[in-house]
Amino acid sequence: MDSKDFQIIRELQKDGRLSNQELSERVNLSPSPCLRRVRNLEKEGVIRGYAAIVDEPSLGLSVTAFVRVTLERHTEETTREFEDSIRRIDEILDCYVMTGGSDYLLRVIAPDLQSYERFVRERLHKVKAIASIDTGFAYGVVKRSTLLPYPV
Amino acid sequence: MDSKDFQIIRELQKDGRLSNQELSERVNLSPSPCLRRVRNLEKEGVIRGYAAIVDEPSLGLSVTAFVRVTLERHTEETTREFEDSIRRIDEILDCYVMTGGSDYLLRVIAPDLQSYERFVRERLHKVKAIASIDTGFAYGVVKRSTLLPYPV
DNA sequence: GATAATATTGGCAGAATCTGCCAATAGGGG
DNA sequence: CCCCTATTGGCAGATTCTGCCAATATTATC
């Protein structure tokens, strides 16, 4: 992976629907090697996919919550079961394993506070082995970027 | 916005590079009305853009940190200044305003712990009006989804 | 329930883009 | 300096895009 690849990655992070033609001009290549590089980055898993970035409020999703979860036990099986459950719940968009007592941090999206309450009662509390949850709500977004730092 | 629009949004969240042809087949439309709907969703700001999803470790970015920030003062000017600074720092990918004492939650990406330390000392601590910061590291990813819930 | 007004659709065609192949070029090692 | 390998640019057939128009579906009004 050389600097051309980084440039390509950078441009596609900024606009994932760039035509190969336009992309090739921006990184100073002709279309065919450019396309070959893109395909390669996809094949190698450097580019994991492409997604439309959607405005949540426009879809009536105005609540973003961050939820800290701690587990009762940390056996391999409990953990696996917990993580499988998380992956199956659509309202949970992201889930990270955090340092400090094997917690998880979830990012959850819901239409409103009421729906979020229901999500916690009907979905999250049904997940086995959860010891405690602690919700914080986001009531504003300052920044959301898809452009990773450093490799210029 | 009707159910066809929701379907389109759904498909483009799953694959942002879908050709209009393929997309139109998936949502049972012919290409031209399909494209018109997509353009409209873009114009209305429902679709805010498209992005390549990149594997961070492949770019040598293996540290994800969540940082809680509290401000010393909460005047309009302090807040604005703080938020502007945040937006200018590349390592900070996301920044949410959180409930409970006007905190912020940042998601930060760095190559390693050392770089993260340097980021905190050289960048974050230079931002005015920060009273305290509290970092939690993600050492695993269970789930990351670009597909918003509900509107089936 | 019929009719008119409006919005949305499907098809078409010229323009643009994609994409696999091949010869030419650039870069590295002996 | 030459050879070997990797990468590039150009080409061409196939595909896709995209704006326009007539046809169809939807909605409002009476």
Coordinates of N, CA, C and O in Angstrom, one line a residue, chain B residues 21-146:
Chain B
Q21 N -29.1 0.9 -11.6 CA -29.8 -0.3 -12.2 C -30.2 -1.3 -11.1 O -31.3 -1.7 -11.0
E22 N -29.1 -1.8 -10.5 CA -29.3 -2.8 -9.4 C -30.3 -2.3 -8.3 O -31.2 -3.0 -7.9
L23 N -30.1 -1.1 -7.9 CA -31.0 -0.5 -6.9 C -32.4 -0.5 -7.3 O -33.3 -1.0 -6.6
S24 N -32.6 -0.1 -8.6 CA -34.0 -0.1 -9.0 C -34.7 -1.4 -9.1 O -35.8 -1.6 -8.8
E25 N -33.9 -2.5 -9.4 CA -34.4 -3.8 -9.3 C -34.8 -4.2 -7.9 O -35.8 -4.8 -7.7
R26 N -33.9 -3.9 -7.0 CA -34.2 -4.3 -5.6 C -35.4 -3.7 -5.0 O -36.0 -4.2 -4.1
V27 N -35.7 -2.4 -5.5 CA -36.9 -1.8 -4.9 C -38.1 -1.8 -5.8 O -39.1 -1.1 -5.6
N28 N -37.9 -2.6 -6.9 CA -39.0 -2.8 -7.9 C -39.5 -1.5 -8.5 O -40.7 -1.1 -8.4
L29 N -38.5 -0.8 -9.1 CA -38.8 0.4 -9.9 C -38.0 0.3 -11.2 O -37.1 -0.5 -11.3
S30 N -38.3 1.1 -12.2 CA -37.4 1.1 -13.3 C -36.4 2.2 -13.0 O -36.6 3.0 -12.1
P31 N -35.3 2.2 -13.7 CA -34.1 3.0 -13.3 C -34.5 4.5 -13.2 O -34.0 5.2 -12.3
S32 N -35.3 5.0 -14.1 CA -35.4 6.5 -14.1 C -36.1 7.1 -12.8 O -35.6 8.0 -12.2
P33 N -37.3 6.5 -12.5 CA -37.9 7.1 -11.2 C -37.0 6.8 -10.0 O -37.0 7.6 -9.1
C34 N -36.3 5.7 -10.1 CA -35.4 5.3 -8.9 C -34.3 6.4 -8.8 O -34.1 6.9 -7.7
L35 N -33.7 6.7 -9.9 CA -32.6 7.7 -9.8 C -33.2 9.1 -9.3 O -32.6 9.7 -8.5
R36 N -34.4 9.4 -9.8 CA -35.0 10.7 -9.4 C -35.2 10.7 -7.9 O -35.0 11.7 -7.2
R37 N -35.7 9.6 -7.4 CA -35.9 9.5 -5.9 C -34.6 9.7 -5.2 O -34.5 10.4 -4.2
V38 N -33.6 9.0 -5.6 CA -32.3 9.1 -5.0 C -31.8 10.6 -5.0 O -31.4 11.1 -3.9
R39 N -31.8 11.2 -6.1 CA -31.4 12.6 -6.3 C -32.2 13.5 -5.3 O -31.7 14.4 -4.7
N40 N -33.5 13.2 -5.2 CA -34.3 14.0 -4.3 C -33.9 13.8 -2.8 O -33.9 14.7 -2.1
L41 N -33.7 12.6 -2.5 CA -33.3 12.3 -1.1 C -32.0 13.0 -0.8 O -31.7 13.5 0.3
E42 N -31.1 13.0 -1.8 CA -29.8 13.8 -1.6 C -30.1 15.2 -1.4 O -29.6 15.9 -0.6
K43 N -30.9 15.8 -2.3 CA -31.2 17.2 -2.3 C -31.9 17.6 -1.0 O -31.6 18.7 -0.5
E44 N -32.8 16.8 -0.5 CA -33.5 17.1 0.7 C -32.6 16.9 1.9 O -33.0 17.2 3.1
G45 N -31.5 16.3 1.8 CA -30.6 16.2 2.9 C -30.9 14.9 3.7 O -30.3 14.7 4.8
V46 N -31.8 14.1 3.2 CA -32.0 12.8 3.9 C -30.8 11.9 3.8 O -30.3 11.3 4.8
I47 N -30.3 11.8 2.6 CA -29.0 11.2 2.3 C -28.0 12.3 2.4 O -28.0 13.2 1.5
R48 N -27.1 12.3 3.4 CA -26.2 13.4 3.6 C -24.9 13.2 2.8 O -24.1 14.1 2.6
G49 N -24.7 12.0 2.4 CA -23.5 11.7 1.6 C -23.2 10.2 1.5 O -24.0 9.4 2.0
Y50 N -22.1 9.9 1.0 CA -21.7 8.5 0.9 C -20.2 8.4 1.3 O -19.4 9.3 1.1
A51 N -19.9 7.2 1.9 CA -18.5 7.1 2.4 C -18.1 5.6 2.3 O -18.9 4.7 2.5
A52 N -16.8 5.5 2.0 CA -16.2 4.2 2.1 C -15.9 3.9 3.5 O -15.5 4.7 4.3
I53 N -16.2 2.7 3.9 CA -16.0 2.2 5.3 C -14.6 1.5 5.3 O -14.4 0.5 4.6
V54 N -13.7 2.1 6.1 CA -12.3 1.6 6.0 C -11.9 0.9 7.3 O -12.3 1.3 8.4
D55 N -11.2 -0.1 7.1 CA -10.7 -0.9 8.2 C -9.5 -0.2 8.9 O -8.4 -0.1 8.3
E56 N -9.8 0.3 10.1 CA -8.8 1.1 10.8 C -7.4 0.4 11.0 O -6.4 1.0 10.7
P57 N -7.4 -0.8 11.5 CA -6.1 -1.5 11.7 C -5.3 -1.5 10.4 O -4.1 -1.4 10.5
S58 N -5.9 -1.7 9.3 CA -5.2 -1.8 8.0 C -4.4 -0.5 7.8 O -3.4 -0.5 7.0
L59 N -4.9 0.6 8.3 CA -4.2 1.9 8.1 C -3.3 2.2 9.3 O -2.8 3.3 9.5
G60 N -3.1 1.2 10.2 CA -2.3 1.4 11.3 C -2.9 2.2 12.4 O -2.2 2.8 13.3
L61 N -4.2 2.2 12.4 CA -4.9 3.0 13.5 C -5.6 2.0 14.4 O -6.7 1.5 14.1
S62 N -4.9 1.6 15.5 CA -5.4 0.5 16.3 C -6.0 1.0 17.6 O -6.5 0.1 18.4
V63 N -6.0 2.3 17.9 CA -6.6 2.7 19.2 C -7.8 3.6 18.9 O -7.8 4.5 18.2
T64 N -8.9 3.1 19.5 CA -10.1 3.9 19.6 C -10.4 4.3 21.0 O -10.4 3.5 21.9
A65 N -10.5 5.6 21.2 CA -10.8 6.1 22.6 C -12.1 6.9 22.6 O -12.4 7.6 21.7
F66 N -12.8 6.7 23.7 CA -14.0 7.6 24.0 C -13.6 8.5 25.1 O -13.1 8.0 26.2
V67 N -13.8 9.8 24.9 CA -13.3 10.8 25.9 C -14.5 11.6 26.3 O -15.2 12.2 25.5
R68 N -14.7 11.6 27.7 CA -15.7 12.5 28.2 C -15.0 13.9 28.6 O -14.0 13.9 29.3
V69 N -15.6 14.9 28.1 CA -15.0 16.3 28.4 C -16.0 17.1 29.1 O -17.2 17.1 28.8
T70 N -15.6 17.8 30.2 CA -16.4 18.8 30.8 C -15.7 20.2 30.6 O -14.5 20.3 30.7
L71 N -16.6 21.2 30.5 CA -16.0 22.5 30.3 C -16.0 23.3 31.6 O -16.8 23.0 32.5
E72 N -15.1 24.3 31.7 CA -15.1 25.1 32.9 C -16.3 26.1 33.0 O -16.9 26.2 34.0
R73 N -16.5 26.7 31.9 CA -17.6 27.6 31.8 C -18.6 27.2 30.6 O -18.1 26.5 29.7
H74 N -19.8 27.7 30.7 CA -20.7 27.3 29.6 C -21.3 28.5 29.0 O -22.5 28.5 28.6
T75 N -20.6 29.5 28.8 CA -21.1 30.7 28.1 C -21.1 30.3 26.6 O -20.5 29.4 26.1
E76 N -22.0 31.1 25.9 CA -22.1 30.9 24.5 C -20.8 30.9 23.8 O -20.5 30.0 22.9
E77 N -19.9 31.9 24.1 CA -18.7 32.1 23.4 C -17.7 30.9 23.7 O -17.1 30.4 22.7
T78 N -17.6 30.5 24.9 CA -16.7 29.4 25.3 C -17.1 28.1 24.5 O -16.3 27.4 23.9
T79 N -18.4 27.9 24.5 CA -19.0 26.7 23.9 C -18.6 26.7 22.4 O -18.2 25.7 21.8
R80 N -18.9 27.9 21.8 CA -18.7 28.0 20.3 C -17.2 27.7 20.0 O -16.9 27.0 19.1
E81 N -16.4 28.4 20.8 CA -14.9 28.2 20.6 C -14.5 26.8 20.7 O -13.7 26.3 19.9
F82 N -15.0 26.2 21.8 CA -14.6 24.8 22.0 C -15.1 23.9 20.8 O -14.3 23.1 20.3
E83 N -16.3 24.1 20.4 CA -16.8 23.2 19.3 C -16.0 23.5 18.0 O -15.8 22.5 17.2
D84 N -15.7 24.7 17.7 CA -14.9 25.0 16.5 C -13.6 24.3 16.6 O -13.1 23.7 15.6
S85 N -12.9 24.3 17.7 CA -11.6 23.6 17.9 C -11.8 22.1 17.6 O -11.0 21.5 16.9
I86 N -12.8 21.6 18.2 CA -13.0 20.1 18.0 C -13.2 19.8 16.6 O -12.6 18.8 16.1
R87 N -13.9 20.6 15.8 CA -14.1 20.3 14.4 C -12.9 20.3 13.6 O -12.8 19.7 12.6
R88 N -11.9 21.1 14.1 CA -10.7 21.2 13.3 C -9.6 20.1 13.6 O -8.6 20.0 12.9
I89 N -9.9 19.3 14.6 CA -8.9 18.2 15.0 C -9.3 16.9 14.3 O -10.4 16.3 14.6
D90 N -8.4 16.5 13.4 CA -8.7 15.3 12.6 C -8.9 14.0 13.4 O -9.6 13.1 13.0
E91 N -8.1 13.9 14.5 CA -8.2 12.6 15.3 C -9.6 12.4 15.9 O -9.9 11.3 16.3
I92 N -10.3 13.5 16.1 CA -11.6 13.4 16.7 C -12.6 13.2 15.6 O -12.9 14.1 14.8
L93 N -13.2 12.0 15.6 CA -14.1 11.7 14.5 C -15.5 12.1 14.8 O -16.2 12.6 14.0
D94 N -15.9 11.8 16.1 CA -17.3 12.2 16.4 C -17.3 13.0 17.7 O -16.4 12.8 18.6
C95 N -18.2 13.9 17.8 CA -18.4 14.7 19.1 C -19.8 14.9 19.3 O -20.5 15.6 18.5
Y96 N -20.3 14.5 20.5 CA -21.7 14.6 20.8 C -21.8 15.5 22.1 O -21.0 15.4 23.0
V97 N -22.8 16.3 22.1 CA -23.2 17.0 23.4 C -24.0 16.1 24.2 O -25.1 15.6 23.7
M98 N -23.6 15.9 25.4 CA -24.3 14.9 26.3 C -25.1 15.6 27.4 O -24.8 16.6 27.9
T99 N -26.2 14.9 27.8 CA -26.9 15.3 28.9 C -26.1 15.2 30.2 O -25.2 14.4 30.2
G100 N -26.5 15.9 31.2 CA -25.8 15.8 32.5 C -24.6 16.7 32.6 O -23.5 16.2 32.3
G101 N -24.8 18.0 32.9 CA -23.7 18.8 33.2 C -23.0 19.3 31.9 O -21.8 19.7 32.0
S102 N -23.7 19.3 30.8 CA -23.1 19.8 29.6 C -21.7 19.3 29.3 O -20.7 20.0 29.2
D103 N -21.6 18.0 29.2 CA -20.4 17.3 28.8 C -20.4 17.1 27.3 O -21.4 17.2 26.7
Y104 N -19.3 16.6 26.9 CA -19.1 16.2 25.5 C -18.6 14.8 25.5 O -17.8 14.4 26.4
L105 N -18.9 14.0 24.5 CA -18.3 12.7 24.3 C -17.6 12.7 23.0 O -18.3 13.0 21.9
L106 N -16.4 12.4 23.0 CA -15.6 12.3 21.7 C -15.2 10.9 21.4 O -14.9 10.1 22.3
R107 N -15.2 10.6 20.1 CA -14.6 9.4 19.7 C -13.3 9.7 18.9 O -13.3 10.5 18.0
V108 N -12.2 9.2 19.4 CA -10.9 9.6 18.9 C -10.1 8.3 18.4 O -10.2 7.3 18.9
I109 N -9.4 8.5 17.3 CA -8.7 7.4 16.6 C -7.2 7.8 16.6 O -6.9 8.9 16.3
A110 N -6.4 6.8 17.0 CA -4.9 7.1 16.9 C -4.2 5.8 16.6 O -4.7 4.7 16.8
P111 N -2.9 5.9 16.1 CA -2.2 4.7 15.8 C -1.9 3.8 17.0 O -2.0 2.6 16.8
D112 N -1.5 4.4 18.1 CA -1.2 3.6 19.3 C -1.4 4.4 20.5 O -1.7 5.6 20.5
L113 N -1.1 3.8 21.7 CA -1.3 4.5 22.9 C -0.4 5.7 23.0 O -0.8 6.8 23.5
Q114 N 0.8 5.5 22.6 CA 1.8 6.6 22.6 C 1.3 7.9 21.8 O 1.3 9.0 22.3
S115 N 0.8 7.6 20.6 CA 0.2 8.7 19.8 C -1.0 9.3 20.5 O -1.2 10.5 20.4
Y116 N -1.8 8.4 21.1 CA -2.9 9.0 21.8 C -2.5 9.9 22.9 O -3.1 11.0 23.1
E117 N -1.5 9.5 23.7 CA -1.0 10.4 24.8 C -0.6 11.7 24.2 O -0.9 12.8 24.7
R118 N 0.2 11.6 23.1 CA 0.6 12.9 22.4 C -0.5 13.7 22.0 O -0.5 14.9 22.1
F119 N -1.5 13.0 21.4 CA -2.7 13.8 21.0 C -3.3 14.5 22.1 O -3.7 15.7 22.0
V120 N -3.5 13.9 23.3 CA -4.1 14.5 24.4 C -3.2 15.7 24.9 O -3.7 16.9 25.1
R121 N -1.9 15.5 25.0 CA -1.0 16.6 25.5 C -1.0 17.8 24.5 O -1.1 18.9 24.8
E122 N -0.8 17.4 23.2 CA -0.5 18.5 22.2 C -1.7 19.1 21.6 O -1.6 20.2 21.0
R123 N -2.8 18.4 21.6 CA -3.9 18.9 20.9 C -5.1 19.2 21.8 O -5.6 20.3 21.8
L124 N -5.5 18.2 22.5 CA -6.7 18.3 23.3 C -6.5 19.3 24.5 O -7.3 20.2 24.7
H125 N -5.3 19.2 25.1 CA -5.1 20.2 26.3 C -4.9 21.6 25.8 O -5.0 22.5 26.6
K126 N -4.7 21.8 24.5 CA -4.5 23.1 24.0 C -5.9 23.8 23.8 O -5.9 25.0 23.5
V127 N -6.9 23.0 23.7 CA -8.3 23.6 23.6 C -8.7 24.3 24.8 O -8.5 23.7 25.9
K128 N -9.1 25.5 24.7 CA -9.5 26.4 25.8 C -10.7 25.8 26.6 O -11.5 25.2 26.0
A129 N -10.7 26.1 27.8 CA -12.0 26.0 28.6 C -12.3 24.6 29.0 O -13.4 24.3 29.5
I130 N -11.4 23.6 28.7 CA -11.6 22.3 29.2 C -11.3 22.1 30.7 O -10.2 22.5 31.1
A131 N -12.3 21.6 31.4 CA -12.1 21.5 32.9 C -11.5 20.1 33.1 O -10.5 20.0 33.9
S132 N -12.0 19.1 32.5 CA -11.5 17.7 32.7 C -11.8 16.8 31.6 O -12.7 17.0 30.8
I133 N -10.9 15.8 31.5 CA -11.2 14.8 30.5 C -11.0 13.4 31.1 O -10.2 13.3 32.1
D134 N -11.7 12.5 30.5 CA -11.7 11.1 31.1 C -11.8 10.1 30.0 O -12.8 10.1 29.3
T135 N -10.7 9.4 29.8 CA -10.6 8.6 28.6 C -10.9 7.1 28.9 O -10.5 6.6 29.9
G136 N -11.7 6.5 28.0 CA -11.9 5.0 28.0 C -11.5 4.5 26.7 O -11.8 5.0 25.7
F137 N -10.7 3.4 26.7 CA -10.3 2.8 25.5 C -11.1 1.6 25.1 O -11.6 0.8 25.9
A138 N -11.4 1.5 23.8 CA -12.0 0.4 23.2 C -11.0 -0.7 22.8 O -10.1 -0.3 22.1
Y139 N -11.0 -1.8 23.4 CA -10.1 -2.8 22.9 C -10.7 -4.0 22.1 O -10.1 -5.0 21.9
G140 N -11.9 -3.7 21.7 CA -12.5 -4.7 20.8 C -13.8 -4.1 20.2 O -14.4 -3.2 20.8
V141 N -14.2 -4.6 19.0 CA -15.4 -4.1 18.4 C -16.3 -5.3 18.2 O -16.0 -6.3 17.6
V142 N -17.5 -5.2 18.8 CA -18.5 -6.2 18.7 C -19.4 -6.0 17.5 O -19.8 -6.9 16.8
K143 N -19.7 -4.7 17.2 CA -20.6 -4.4 16.2 C -20.4 -3.0 15.7 O -20.2 -2.1 16.5
R144 N -20.5 -2.8 14.4 CA -20.6 -1.5 13.8 C -21.5 -1.5 12.7 O -21.3 -2.2 11.7
S145 N -22.6 -0.8 12.8 CA -23.6 -0.9 11.7 C -23.9 0.5 11.1 O -23.8 1.5 11.8
T146 N -24.1 0.5 9.8 CA -24.5 1.8 9.2 C -26.0 1.8 8.8 O -26.5 2.7 8.2

